[in-house]
mmCIF file of C-alpha atoms in Angstrom:
data_model
loop_
_atom_site.group_PDB
_atom_site.id
_atom_site.type_symbol
_atom_site.label_atom_id
_atom_site.label_comp_id
_atom_site.label_asym_id
_atom_site.label_seq_id
_atom_site.Cartn_x
_atom_site.Cartn_y
_atom_site.Cartn_z
ATOM 1 C CA MET A 325 -97.357 -25.541 -29.940
ATOM 2 C CA ASN A 326 -94.417 -26.608 -27.761
ATOM 3 C CA MET A 327 -90.988 -25.535 -28.957
ATOM 4 C CA ILE A 328 -87.459 -24.695 -27.903
ATOM 5 C CA ALA A 329 -86.386 -21.145 -28.688
ATOM 6 C CA VAL A 330 -82.630 -20.561 -29.009
ATOM 7 C CA GLU A 331 -80.790 -17.275 -29.427
ATOM 8 C CA GLY A 332 -77.302 -17.876 -30.753
ATOM 9 C CA GLY A 333 -74.060 -16.259 -29.749
ATOM 10 C CA SER A 334 -73.493 -17.327 -26.132
ATOM 11 C CA ARG A 335 -70.501 -19.291 -24.931
ATOM 12 C CA LEU A 336 -71.040 -22.135 -22.477
ATOM 13 C CA ARG A 337 -69.395 -22.293 -19.067
ATOM 14 C CA GLY A 338 -69.958 -24.187 -15.846
ATOM 15 C CA GLU A 339 -70.508 -27.610 -14.368
ATOM 16 C CA LEU A 340 -73.278 -30.110 -15.021
ATOM 17 C CA THR A 341 -74.176 -33.556 -13.701
ATOM 18 C CA VAL A 342 -75.281 -35.732 -16.607
ATOM 19 C CA GLN A 343 -78.636 -37.529 -16.346
ATOM 20 C CA SER A 344 -78.850 -41.305 -16.063
ATOM 21 C CA ALA A 345 -78.677 -43.140 -19.364
ATOM 22 C CA LYS A 346 -81.905 -43.580 -21.278
ATOM 23 C CA ASN A 347 -80.483 -46.685 -22.934
ATOM 24 C CA SER A 348 -79.785 -48.226 -19.522
ATOM 25 C CA VAL A 349 -83.004 -47.239 -17.802
ATOM 26 C CA LEU A 350 -85.353 -48.705 -20.416
ATOM 27 C CA PRO A 351 -84.026 -52.319 -20.464
ATOM 28 C CA ILE A 352 -83.653 -52.197 -16.670
ATOM 29 C CA LEU A 353 -87.325 -51.248 -16.311
ATOM 30 C CA ALA A 354 -88.168 -54.257 -18.479
ATOM 31 C CA ALA A 355 -85.844 -56.415 -16.359
ATOM 32 C CA ALA A 356 -87.773 -55.374 -13.238
ATOM 33 C CA ILE A 357 -90.514 -57.720 -14.473
ATOM 34 C CA LEU A 358 -88.254 -60.647 -13.564
ATOM 35 C CA SER A 359 -88.279 -59.609 -9.907
ATOM 36 C CA SER A 360 -90.846 -60.834 -7.422
ATOM 37 C CA GLY A 361 -90.196 -57.799 -5.239
ATOM 38 C CA VAL A 362 -89.743 -54.036 -5.402
ATOM 39 C CA CYS A 363 -87.106 -52.373 -7.581
ATOM 40 C CA VAL A 364 -86.050 -48.779 -7.036
ATOM 41 C CA ILE A 365 -84.380 -47.006 -9.971
ATOM 42 C CA GLU A 366 -82.544 -44.143 -8.307
ATOM 43 C CA ARG A 367 -82.254 -40.760 -9.998
ATOM 44 C CA CYS A 368 -84.314 -41.999 -12.922
ATOM 45 C CA PRO A 369 -84.615 -39.388 -15.698
ATOM 46 C CA ARG A 370 -88.135 -38.157 -16.434
ATOM 47 C CA LEU A 371 -88.261 -38.954 -20.128
ATOM 48 C CA GLU A 372 -91.209 -39.629 -22.385
ATOM 49 C CA ASP A 373 -89.791 -43.103 -23.064
ATOM 50 C CA VAL A 374 -89.611 -43.741 -19.306
ATOM 51 C CA GLU A 375 -93.259 -42.698 -18.974
ATOM 52 C CA ALA A 376 -94.119 -45.025 -21.861
ATOM 53 C CA SER A 377 -92.305 -47.891 -20.091
ATOM 54 C CA GLY A 378 -94.201 -47.077 -16.902
ATOM 55 C CA ALA A 379 -97.486 -47.255 -18.802
ATOM 56 C CA ILE A 380 -96.546 -50.701 -20.142
ATOM 57 C CA LEU A 381 -95.622 -51.925 -16.656
ATOM 58 C CA ARG A 382 -98.917 -50.648 -15.225
ATOM 59 C CA HIS A 383 -100.846 -52.368 -18.012
ATOM 60 C CA LEU A 384 -99.096 -55.621 -17.097
ATOM 61 C CA GLY A 385 -100.277 -55.185 -13.505
ATOM 62 C CA CYS A 386 -97.168 -53.725 -11.869
ATOM 63 C CA ARG A 387 -97.353 -50.846 -9.421
ATOM 64 C CA VAL A 388 -95.225 -47.933 -10.598
ATOM 65 C CA CYS A 389 -94.762 -44.608 -8.826
ATOM 66 C CA TRP A 390 -92.310 -41.764 -8.455
ATOM 67 C CA GLN A 391 -90.709 -41.042 -5.105
ATOM 68 C CA GLY A 392 -88.861 -37.801 -5.685
ATOM 69 C CA GLU A 393 -86.197 -38.537 -8.308
ATOM 70 C CA ASP A 394 -86.561 -42.313 -7.898
ATOM 71 C CA LEU A 395 -88.901 -44.583 -9.845
ATOM 72 C CA VAL A 396 -90.318 -47.500 -7.848
ATOM 73 C CA VAL A 397 -91.552 -50.647 -9.610
ATOM 74 C CA ASP A 398 -93.373 -53.431 -7.748
ATOM 75 C CA SER A 399 -93.893 -56.315 -10.168
ATOM 76 C CA SER A 400 -95.217 -58.789 -7.593
ATOM 77 C CA SER A 401 -98.737 -58.075 -8.848
ATOM 78 C CA LEU A 402 -98.012 -58.698 -12.546
ATOM 79 C CA VAL A 403 -101.005 -60.471 -14.120
ATOM 80 C CA ARG A 404 -100.812 -59.886 -17.888
ATOM 81 C CA TRP A 405 -98.444 -60.940 -20.648
ATOM 82 C CA ASP A 406 -99.753 -58.801 -23.532
ATOM 83 C CA ILE A 407 -98.928 -55.238 -24.597
ATOM 84 C CA PRO A 408 -101.509 -53.413 -26.740
ATOM 85 C CA ASP A 409 -100.590 -51.701 -29.978
ATOM 86 C CA ALA A 410 -101.145 -48.178 -28.624
ATOM 87 C CA LEU A 411 -98.481 -48.665 -25.943
ATOM 88 C CA MET A 412 -96.014 -50.414 -28.258
ATOM 89 C CA ARG A 413 -96.165 -47.566 -30.756
ATOM 90 C CA ARG A 414 -94.933 -45.022 -28.212
ATOM 91 C CA MET A 415 -91.279 -46.119 -28.416
ATOM 92 C CA ARG A 416 -88.999 -48.384 -30.425
ATOM 93 C CA SER A 417 -87.365 -50.017 -27.416
ATOM 94 C CA SER A 418 -90.702 -51.375 -26.179
ATOM 95 C CA VAL A 419 -89.714 -54.667 -27.845
ATOM 96 C CA ILE A 420 -87.270 -55.202 -24.947
ATOM 97 C CA PHE A 421 -90.250 -56.240 -22.805
ATOM 98 C CA LEU A 422 -90.671 -59.368 -24.933
ATOM 99 C CA GLY A 423 -87.871 -61.431 -23.366
ATOM 100 C CA ALA A 424 -88.695 -60.365 -19.814
ATOM 101 C CA ILE A 425 -92.414 -61.141 -20.084
ATOM 102 C CA LEU A 426 -91.677 -64.500 -21.681
ATOM 103 C CA ALA A 427 -89.246 -65.402 -18.894
ATOM 104 C CA ARG A 428 -91.703 -64.361 -16.172
ATOM 105 C CA CYS A 429 -94.993 -65.610 -17.618
ATOM 106 C CA GLY A 430 -94.072 -68.330 -20.108
ATOM 107 C CA ARG A 431 -95.869 -66.424 -22.850
ATOM 108 C CA ALA A 432 -95.894 -62.944 -24.371
ATOM 109 C CA GLU A 433 -97.882 -61.098 -26.998
ATOM 110 C CA LEU A 434 -97.182 -57.677 -28.484
ATOM 111 C CA SER A 435 -97.218 -55.705 -31.727
ATOM 112 C CA TYR A 436 -94.271 -54.314 -33.616
ATOM 113 C CA PRO A 437 -92.760 -51.275 -31.867
ATOM 114 C CA GLY A 438 -92.845 -47.593 -32.841
ATOM 115 C CA GLY A 439 -90.382 -44.784 -32.065
ATOM 116 C CA CYS A 440 -88.122 -42.681 -34.293
ATOM 117 C CA GLU A 441 -88.269 -43.442 -38.012
ATOM 118 C CA LEU A 442 -84.614 -44.176 -38.693
ATOM 119 C CA GLY A 443 -85.099 -46.821 -41.351
ATOM 120 C CA PRO A 444 -85.736 -50.571 -41.042
ATOM 121 C CA ARG A 445 -84.919 -52.015 -37.632
ATOM 122 C CA PRO A 446 -86.278 -55.561 -37.849
ATOM 123 C CA ILE A 447 -86.685 -57.680 -34.736
ATOM 124 C CA ASP A 448 -85.692 -60.888 -36.520
ATOM 125 C CA LEU A 449 -82.595 -61.284 -34.324
ATOM 126 C CA HIS A 450 -84.729 -60.948 -31.192
ATOM 127 C CA LEU A 451 -87.175 -63.622 -32.341
ATOM 128 C CA SER A 452 -84.421 -65.958 -33.520
ATOM 129 C CA ALA A 453 -82.778 -65.772 -30.094
ATOM 130 C CA LEU A 454 -86.049 -66.648 -28.368
ATOM 131 C CA ARG A 455 -86.640 -69.555 -30.738
ATOM 132 C CA THR A 456 -83.169 -70.867 -29.919
ATOM 133 C CA LEU A 457 -84.201 -70.971 -26.257
ATOM 134 C CA GLY A 458 -87.210 -73.087 -27.201
ATOM 135 C CA ALA A 459 -89.928 -70.451 -27.577
ATOM 136 C CA GLN A 460 -92.659 -70.950 -30.138
ATOM 137 C CA VAL A 461 -93.028 -67.683 -32.037
ATOM 138 C CA GLU A 462 -95.846 -66.753 -34.407
ATOM 139 C CA GLU A 463 -96.102 -63.527 -36.384
ATOM 140 C CA CYS A 464 -99.531 -62.601 -37.695
ATOM 141 C CA GLY A 465 -101.263 -59.334 -38.515
ATOM 142 C CA GLY A 466 -98.539 -57.148 -37.039
ATOM 143 C CA ARG A 467 -98.578 -59.084 -33.756
ATOM 144 C CA VAL A 468 -95.920 -61.341 -32.266
ATOM 145 C CA CYS A 469 -97.121 -64.215 -30.084
ATOM 146 C CA CYS A 470 -94.601 -66.232 -28.072
ATOM 147 C CA ARG A 471 -95.046 -69.305 -25.912
ATOM 148 C CA GLY A 472 -92.197 -70.685 -23.847
ATOM 149 C CA GLU A 473 -93.244 -72.350 -20.617
ATOM 150 C CA GLY A 474 -90.152 -74.541 -20.693
ATOM 151 C CA LEU A 475 -87.315 -72.398 -21.993
ATOM 152 C CA ARG A 476 -83.935 -74.130 -21.965
ATOM 153 C CA GLY A 477 -80.451 -72.684 -22.080
ATOM 154 C CA ALA A 478 -78.676 -72.831 -25.433
ATOM 155 C CA GLU A 479 -75.972 -71.189 -27.518
ATOM 156 C CA ILE A 480 -77.363 -68.103 -29.244
ATOM 157 C CA VAL A 481 -75.242 -66.780 -32.105
ATOM 158 C CA LEU A 482 -76.301 -63.291 -33.140
ATOM 159 C CA GLY A 483 -75.770 -62.411 -36.796
ATOM 160 C CA LEU A 484 -75.065 -58.817 -35.733
ATOM 161 C CA PRO A 485 -74.070 -57.397 -32.334
ATOM 162 C CA SER A 486 -77.528 -55.902 -31.839
ATOM 163 C CA VAL A 487 -78.005 -54.144 -28.506
ATOM 164 C CA GLY A 488 -81.719 -54.884 -28.294
ATOM 165 C CA ALA A 489 -81.366 -58.522 -29.332
ATOM 166 C CA THR A 490 -78.551 -59.013 -26.804
ATOM 167 C CA GLU A 491 -80.705 -57.522 -24.028
ATOM 168 C CA ASN A 492 -83.766 -59.570 -24.975
ATOM 169 C CA ALA A 493 -81.687 -62.753 -25.084
ATOM 170 C CA ILE A 494 -80.211 -62.026 -21.642
ATOM 171 C CA LEU A 495 -83.618 -61.341 -20.100
ATOM 172 C CA ALA A 496 -85.251 -64.419 -21.608
ATOM 173 C CA ALA A 497 -82.272 -66.576 -20.588
ATOM 174 C CA CYS A 498 -82.769 -65.546 -16.955
ATOM 175 C CA GLY A 499 -85.975 -67.560 -17.043
ATOM 176 C CA ALA A 500 -84.533 -70.557 -18.912
ATOM 177 C CA CYS A 501 -83.369 -73.785 -17.359
ATOM 178 C CA GLY A 502 -79.620 -74.256 -17.647
ATOM 179 C CA THR A 503 -76.839 -72.249 -19.236
ATOM 180 C CA THR A 504 -77.208 -69.828 -22.134
ATOM 181 C CA VAL A 505 -74.193 -68.554 -24.076
ATOM 182 C CA ILE A 506 -74.760 -65.476 -26.255
ATOM 183 C CA VAL A 507 -72.116 -65.195 -28.989
ATOM 184 C CA ASN A 508 -71.397 -61.970 -30.896
ATOM 185 C CA ALA A 509 -73.168 -60.019 -28.181
ATOM 186 C CA ALA A 510 -73.256 -56.215 -28.203
ATOM 187 C CA ARG A 511 -70.600 -54.696 -25.943
ATOM 188 C CA GLU A 512 -72.164 -51.342 -25.015
ATOM 189 C CA PRO A 513 -71.737 -49.981 -21.452
ATOM 190 C CA GLU A 514 -75.517 -50.142 -21.072
ATOM 191 C CA ILE A 515 -75.329 -53.947 -21.378
ATOM 192 C CA ILE A 516 -72.872 -53.979 -18.477
ATOM 193 C CA ASP A 517 -75.301 -51.841 -16.480
ATOM 194 C CA LEU A 518 -78.112 -54.298 -17.206
ATOM 195 C CA GLN A 519 -75.878 -57.135 -16.019
ATOM 196 C CA ASP A 520 -75.108 -55.248 -12.796
ATOM 197 C CA PHE A 521 -78.828 -54.741 -12.156
ATOM 198 C CA LEU A 522 -79.647 -58.396 -12.815
ATOM 199 C CA ARG A 523 -76.909 -59.515 -10.444
ATOM 200 C CA LYS A 524 -78.469 -57.364 -7.727
ATOM 201 C CA LEU A 525 -81.725 -59.237 -8.364
ATOM 202 C CA GLY A 526 -79.868 -62.516 -7.830
ATOM 203 C CA ALA A 527 -79.400 -63.491 -11.485
ATOM 204 C CA GLU A 528 -76.193 -65.167 -12.650
ATOM 205 C CA VAL A 529 -74.938 -63.195 -15.639
ATOM 206 C CA ARG A 530 -71.332 -62.644 -16.668
ATOM 207 C CA GLY A 531 -69.336 -61.479 -19.658
ATOM 208 C CA ALA A 532 -71.228 -58.237 -20.404
ATOM 209 C CA GLY A 533 -68.923 -55.792 -22.150
ATOM 210 C CA THR A 534 -67.364 -58.630 -24.153
ATOM 211 C CA SER A 535 -68.671 -60.447 -27.210
ATOM 212 C CA THR A 536 -69.720 -63.501 -25.156
ATOM 213 C CA VAL A 537 -72.323 -63.282 -22.387
ATOM 214 C CA ILE A 538 -73.181 -66.278 -20.208
ATOM 215 C CA VAL A 539 -76.453 -66.578 -18.283
ATOM 216 C CA GLU A 540 -77.350 -69.263 -15.743
ATOM 217 C CA GLY A 541 -81.118 -69.478 -15.402
ATOM 218 C CA VAL A 542 -82.146 -68.643 -11.831
ATOM 219 C CA ARG A 543 -85.621 -68.187 -10.338
ATOM 220 C CA PRO A 544 -87.042 -66.509 -8.372
ATOM 221 C CA LEU A 545 -85.345 -63.117 -8.300
ATOM 222 C CA ARG A 546 -85.599 -60.488 -5.565
ATOM 223 C CA GLY A 547 -85.965 -56.715 -5.652
ATOM 224 C CA CYS A 548 -83.137 -54.188 -5.366
ATOM 225 C CA CYS A 549 -82.079 -50.544 -5.580
ATOM 226 C CA HIS A 550 -80.005 -49.449 -8.557
ATOM 227 C CA ARG A 551 -78.594 -46.226 -9.996
ATOM 228 C CA CYS A 552 -78.011 -46.361 -13.734
ATOM 229 C CA ILE A 553 -74.840 -45.142 -15.405
ATOM 230 C CA GLY A 554 -74.618 -41.635 -16.815
ATOM 231 C CA ASP A 555 -75.936 -40.976 -20.303
ATOM 232 C CA ARG A 556 -72.945 -40.893 -22.652
ATOM 233 C CA ILE A 557 -75.039 -39.538 -25.536
ATOM 234 C CA ALA A 558 -76.387 -36.663 -23.438
ATOM 235 C CA ALA A 559 -72.785 -35.976 -22.381
ATOM 236 C CA ALA A 560 -71.686 -36.022 -26.028
ATOM 237 C CA THR A 561 -74.421 -33.504 -26.794
ATOM 238 C CA TYR A 562 -73.196 -30.992 -24.198
ATOM 239 C CA LEU A 563 -69.560 -31.490 -25.194
ATOM 240 C CA ALA A 564 -70.431 -30.912 -28.854
ATOM 241 C CA ALA A 565 -72.426 -27.802 -27.927
ATOM 242 C CA ALA A 566 -69.548 -26.233 -26.000
ATOM 243 C CA ALA A 567 -67.122 -27.200 -28.765
ATOM 244 C CA ALA A 568 -69.236 -25.428 -31.376
ATOM 245 C CA VAL A 569 -69.877 -22.128 -29.587
ATOM 246 C CA GLY A 570 -66.762 -22.034 -27.429
ATOM 247 C CA GLY A 571 -66.474 -22.202 -23.679
ATOM 248 C CA ASP A 572 -65.289 -24.230 -20.739
ATOM 249 C CA ILE A 573 -67.584 -26.912 -19.277
ATOM 250 C CA CYS A 574 -67.113 -29.739 -16.809
ATOM 251 C CA LEU A 575 -69.393 -32.799 -16.825
ATOM 252 C CA SER A 576 -69.714 -35.286 -13.980
ATOM 253 C CA GLY A 577 -71.669 -38.502 -13.561
ATOM 254 C CA VAL A 578 -70.521 -40.186 -16.759
ATOM 255 C CA ASP A 579 -67.618 -42.532 -17.529
ATOM 256 C CA TYR A 580 -65.156 -40.736 -19.811
ATOM 257 C CA ARG A 581 -64.007 -44.080 -21.272
ATOM 258 C CA SER A 582 -67.398 -44.652 -22.881
ATOM 259 C CA LEU A 583 -66.957 -41.378 -24.808
ATOM 260 C CA SER A 584 -63.469 -41.950 -26.171
ATOM 261 C CA THR A 585 -64.437 -41.894 -29.866
ATOM 262 C CA VAL A 586 -66.446 -38.692 -29.386
ATOM 263 C CA THR A 587 -63.775 -36.888 -27.377
ATOM 264 C CA THR A 588 -61.102 -37.963 -29.869
ATOM 265 C CA ALA A 589 -63.134 -36.412 -32.696
ATOM 266 C CA LEU A 590 -63.590 -33.168 -30.748
ATOM 267 C CA GLN A 591 -59.876 -33.035 -29.963
ATOM 268 C CA GLN A 592 -59.120 -33.424 -33.676
ATOM 269 C CA ALA A 593 -61.451 -30.475 -34.257
ATOM 270 C CA GLY A 594 -59.354 -28.314 -31.936
ATOM 271 C CA CYS A 595 -60.863 -28.745 -28.462
ATOM 272 C CA ARG A 596 -58.841 -29.299 -25.298
ATOM 273 C CA ILE A 597 -60.238 -32.171 -23.230
ATOM 274 C CA SER A 598 -59.137 -33.581 -19.888
ATOM 275 C CA SER A 599 -60.796 -36.262 -17.803
ATOM 276 C CA ASP A 600 -60.497 -38.598 -14.856
ATOM 277 C CA GLU A 601 -62.813 -40.874 -12.866
ATOM 278 C CA GLN A 602 -64.913 -37.909 -11.695
ATOM 279 C CA TYR A 603 -65.303 -35.531 -14.626
ATOM 280 C CA ILE A 604 -64.796 -34.601 -18.278
ATOM 281 C CA ARG A 605 -63.678 -31.039 -19.020
ATOM 282 C CA LEU A 606 -63.810 -29.439 -22.466
ATOM 283 C CA ARG A 607 -62.365 -26.084 -23.463
ATOM 284 C CA SER A 608 -62.918 -24.590 -26.887
ATOM 285 C CA ASP A 609 -62.509 -21.214 -28.565
ATOM 286 C CA GLY A 610 -65.318 -22.102 -30.982
ATOM 287 C CA ALA A 611 -63.018 -22.039 -34.016
ATOM 288 C CA LEU A 612 -63.129 -25.687 -35.047
ATOM 289 C CA ARG A 613 -61.593 -27.415 -38.047
ATOM 290 C CA GLY A 614 -62.750 -30.347 -40.135
ATOM 291 C CA ILE A 615 -61.712 -33.808 -38.981
ATOM 292 C CA CYS A 616 -60.986 -37.289 -40.349
ATOM 293 C CA PRO A 617 -63.995 -39.226 -41.705
ATOM 294 C CA VAL A 618 -66.463 -40.268 -39.001
ATOM 295 C CA ARG A 619 -67.839 -43.781 -39.474
ATOM 296 C CA THR A 620 -70.548 -45.012 -37.125
ATOM 297 C CA SER A 621 -70.278 -48.596 -35.895
ATOM 298 C CA PRO A 622 -71.196 -50.774 -32.902
ATOM 299 C CA TYR A 623 -69.459 -50.036 -29.612
ATOM 300 C CA PRO A 624 -66.586 -49.381 -29.096
ATOM 301 C CA GLY A 625 -66.822 -47.600 -32.455
ATOM 302 C CA PHE A 626 -68.313 -44.167 -32.994
ATOM 303 C CA PRO A 627 -71.940 -44.211 -31.746
ATOM 304 C CA THR A 628 -74.651 -43.596 -34.297
ATOM 305 C CA ASP A 629 -76.579 -41.677 -31.623
ATOM 306 C CA ALA A 630 -73.784 -39.082 -31.469
ATOM 307 C CA GLN A 631 -73.445 -38.626 -35.214
ATOM 308 C CA ALA A 632 -76.032 -35.845 -35.534
ATOM 309 C CA VAL A 633 -74.734 -33.717 -32.651
ATOM 310 C CA LEU A 634 -71.122 -33.999 -33.808
ATOM 311 C CA MET A 635 -72.237 -33.001 -37.301
ATOM 312 C CA ALA A 636 -74.005 -29.966 -35.845
ATOM 313 C CA SER A 637 -70.862 -28.930 -33.963
ATOM 314 C CA LEU A 638 -68.861 -28.882 -37.222
ATOM 315 C CA LEU A 639 -71.261 -26.845 -39.357
ATOM 316 C CA ARG A 640 -69.028 -23.752 -39.081
ATOM 317 C CA ALA A 641 -65.704 -25.603 -38.891
ATOM 318 C CA ARG A 642 -62.886 -24.663 -41.247
ATOM 319 C CA GLY A 643 -62.664 -27.325 -43.933
ATOM 320 C CA THR A 644 -64.689 -30.443 -44.643
ATOM 321 C CA THR A 645 -65.768 -33.491 -42.651
ATOM 322 C CA VAL A 646 -67.170 -36.712 -44.126
ATOM 323 C CA PHE A 647 -69.702 -38.782 -42.174
ATOM 324 C CA VAL A 648 -70.480 -42.404 -43.059
ATOM 325 C CA GLU A 649 -73.605 -43.777 -41.363
ATOM 326 C CA ASN A 650 -73.321 -47.561 -41.142
ATOM 327 C CA MET A 651 -76.071 -48.299 -38.618
ATOM 328 C CA PHE A 652 -79.356 -46.841 -39.926
ATOM 329 C CA GLN A 653 -80.540 -45.947 -43.404
ATOM 330 C CA SER A 654 -82.475 -42.802 -42.446
ATOM 331 C CA ARG A 655 -80.188 -41.178 -39.897
ATOM 332 C CA TYR A 656 -79.743 -37.975 -41.921
ATOM 333 C CA ARG A 657 -83.321 -36.707 -41.709
ATOM 334 C CA HIS A 658 -82.129 -33.658 -39.753
ATOM 335 C CA VAL A 659 -79.942 -32.532 -42.652
ATOM 336 C CA SER A 660 -82.765 -30.887 -44.616
ATOM 337 C CA GLU A 661 -83.576 -28.735 -41.584
ATOM 338 C CA LEU A 662 -79.907 -27.795 -41.097
ATOM 339 C CA LEU A 663 -79.811 -26.704 -44.754
ATOM 340 C CA ARG A 664 -82.634 -24.280 -43.989
ATOM 341 C CA MET A 665 -80.285 -22.616 -41.500
ATOM 342 C CA GLY A 666 -77.554 -22.155 -44.108
ATOM 343 C CA ALA A 667 -75.488 -25.296 -43.565
ATOM 344 C CA ASP A 668 -73.557 -26.781 -46.493
ATOM 345 C CA ILE A 669 -74.124 -30.554 -46.402
ATOM 346 C CA ARG A 670 -74.136 -32.876 -49.387
ATOM 347 C CA LEU A 671 -75.733 -36.288 -49.138
ATOM 348 C CA GLU A 672 -75.269 -39.425 -51.163
ATOM 349 C CA GLY A 673 -76.619 -42.628 -49.666
ATOM 350 C CA ARG A 674 -74.931 -43.286 -46.355
ATOM 351 C CA VAL A 675 -72.374 -40.502 -46.843
ATOM 352 C CA ALA A 676 -72.748 -36.875 -45.724
ATOM 353 C CA VAL A 677 -70.111 -34.288 -46.611
ATOM 354 C CA VAL A 678 -70.154 -31.267 -44.291
ATOM 355 C CA CYS A 679 -68.407 -28.139 -45.585
ATOM 356 C CA GLY A 680 -67.996 -25.464 -42.951
ATOM 357 C CA VAL A 681 -69.768 -22.121 -43.488
ATOM 358 C CA PRO A 682 -68.974 -18.808 -41.774
ATOM 359 C CA HIS A 683 -72.517 -18.189 -40.511
ATOM 360 C CA LEU A 684 -75.787 -19.940 -39.759
ATOM 361 C CA CYS A 685 -79.149 -18.156 -39.686
ATOM 362 C CA GLY A 686 -81.846 -18.739 -37.097
ATOM 363 C CA THR A 687 -85.211 -19.880 -38.424
ATOM 364 C CA ALA A 688 -88.106 -22.229 -37.627
ATOM 365 C CA VAL A 689 -87.126 -25.921 -37.913
ATOM 366 C CA ARG A 690 -88.806 -29.188 -36.989
ATOM 367 C CA CYS A 691 -87.424 -32.204 -35.125
ATOM 368 C CA THR A 692 -87.506 -35.385 -37.135
ATOM 369 C CA ASP A 693 -86.111 -37.706 -34.448
ATOM 370 C CA LEU A 694 -84.508 -37.622 -31.009
ATOM 371 C CA ARG A 695 -80.830 -37.019 -31.844
ATOM 372 C CA GLY A 696 -81.623 -34.994 -34.950
ATOM 373 C CA GLY A 697 -83.689 -32.695 -32.732
ATOM 374 C CA ALA A 698 -80.736 -32.174 -30.414
ATOM 375 C CA ALA A 699 -78.592 -31.357 -33.458
ATOM 376 C CA LEU A 700 -81.036 -28.605 -34.456
ATOM 377 C CA VAL A 701 -80.759 -27.100 -30.983
ATOM 378 C CA LEU A 702 -76.948 -27.117 -31.262
ATOM 379 C CA ALA A 703 -77.179 -25.431 -34.647
ATOM 380 C CA GLY A 704 -79.404 -22.797 -33.070
ATOM 381 C CA LEU A 705 -76.763 -22.078 -30.432
ATOM 382 C CA GLN A 706 -74.409 -21.087 -33.265
ATOM 383 C CA ALA A 707 -76.869 -19.237 -35.493
ATOM 384 C CA ASP A 708 -77.433 -15.518 -35.897
ATOM 385 C CA GLY A 709 -80.799 -14.539 -34.449
ATOM 386 C CA ILE A 710 -83.394 -16.872 -32.986
ATOM 387 C CA THR A 711 -84.055 -20.491 -33.908
ATOM 388 C CA GLN A 712 -87.406 -22.080 -33.092
ATOM 389 C CA VAL A 713 -87.182 -25.870 -32.816
ATOM 390 C CA GLU A 714 -90.633 -27.424 -33.128
ATOM 391 C CA ASN A 715 -92.005 -30.945 -32.651
ATOM 392 C CA ILE A 716 -89.847 -31.337 -29.546
ATOM 393 C CA HIS A 717 -91.616 -34.398 -28.153
ATOM 394 C CA HIS A 718 -88.834 -36.304 -29.909
ATOM 395 C CA ILE A 719 -86.248 -34.498 -27.775
ATOM 396 C CA ARG A 720 -88.173 -35.255 -24.580
ATOM 397 C CA ARG A 721 -87.883 -38.942 -25.352
ATOM 398 C CA GLY A 722 -84.191 -38.883 -24.467
ATOM 399 C CA TYR A 723 -83.331 -35.644 -22.635
ATOM 400 C CA SER A 724 -84.938 -34.859 -19.285
ATOM 401 C CA ASP A 725 -84.351 -31.105 -19.747
ATOM 402 C CA LEU A 726 -82.125 -30.245 -22.707
ATOM 403 C CA ALA A 727 -83.065 -26.563 -22.693
ATOM 404 C CA GLY A 728 -82.676 -26.264 -18.924
ATOM 405 C CA ASP A 729 -79.268 -27.933 -18.918
ATOM 406 C CA LEU A 730 -77.953 -25.697 -21.700
ATOM 407 C CA ALA A 731 -79.399 -22.612 -19.977
ATOM 408 C CA HIS A 732 -77.574 -23.686 -16.806
ATOM 409 C CA LEU A 733 -74.353 -23.579 -18.842
ATOM 410 C CA GLY A 734 -75.110 -20.077 -20.105
ATOM 411 C CA ALA A 735 -77.083 -20.550 -23.322
ATOM 412 C CA ARG A 736 -79.944 -18.180 -24.141
ATOM 413 C CA ILE A 737 -82.545 -20.872 -24.562
ATOM 414 C CA GLN A 738 -85.962 -21.791 -23.213
ATOM 415 C CA GLU A 739 -88.639 -24.376 -23.734
ATOM 416 C CA ILE A 740 -91.983 -22.765 -24.552
ATOM 417 C CA ARG A 741 -95.179 -24.664 -23.797
ATOM 418 C CA GLU A 742 -98.448 -23.402 -25.183
#
């Protein structure tokens, strides 16, 4: 059994370069389908979701290989437009391939995606956007079949600022004739990164980072080299870890502005944070206090992906903190495992009330999802004794080496493979 073993009690100190963003890399790998040449994703993190994307690309006929830290994708040999169920089930974001395949091939067929069980995440917005562009979409037996040989630009109004639906609409619009305007688009930094990549391919996309994105359909597109932005959720994880156990860490490779809601929360808890264009530095004595209610919401609000790790950092804080999860119905699945370690958390629907306790106890716990797994590791850093975090394939989906990075900062932690 593979696990992460954590011995609590160590402060964190040192410098760390944050990995490239999982949530940028995955849509950019899908976008590589639009290219008729070779795309090089520099310093690509070796994640299970990246490997799953590579498997999908190979199935479609692309040539995919690692060259050191870079992932090279040659989509000139793409011959298929279908993704089998086994590959779709490996990750939730596999649905992002739908718009790119449709734009490249004029048709696409896939099943509903898998990934972390965080509650219903329907793809209705994705399919509605494609229909607006003129695609014919049929859903039958758990499969989605799209035909769109003559996609045309249109105004797409998203009912919610969904990241995935925004990305799928952008990718499909790159293969449409004319101008597409996406209204109520998601504003996440990863959307801006996708736009930057598409521009390098020769696409005409503007407005990313605002609620209106405009795409001028352009074909064909060339290859390029691209380095994705730093992973703001990985950065939030390390900041929350150092806040909880105390220490002094400096992170580079990530834009501090994308973390403003997280750093504000940690400052309220008692941490000292400074930042500029090159780094984010956090200093903490480990004696945190409860903070104002944390409500997750679309960017630039507090990120749902950082909710679990911030919660973990406040388990021993003086006072009480209320969390309100507005994005997913099942984002508190890690709470039952934290309770096993002695945490005091009360749940009612979308609300979690965290009352700080003086001590946590190490024990065996199981990951339930990617960010919840990271939260268990952070709890282990604070606990008396040893914590064994099992089912860590979830963690590998989004962190290239969580245990190694924390060990580099001084934690007594190791990943055990049996």
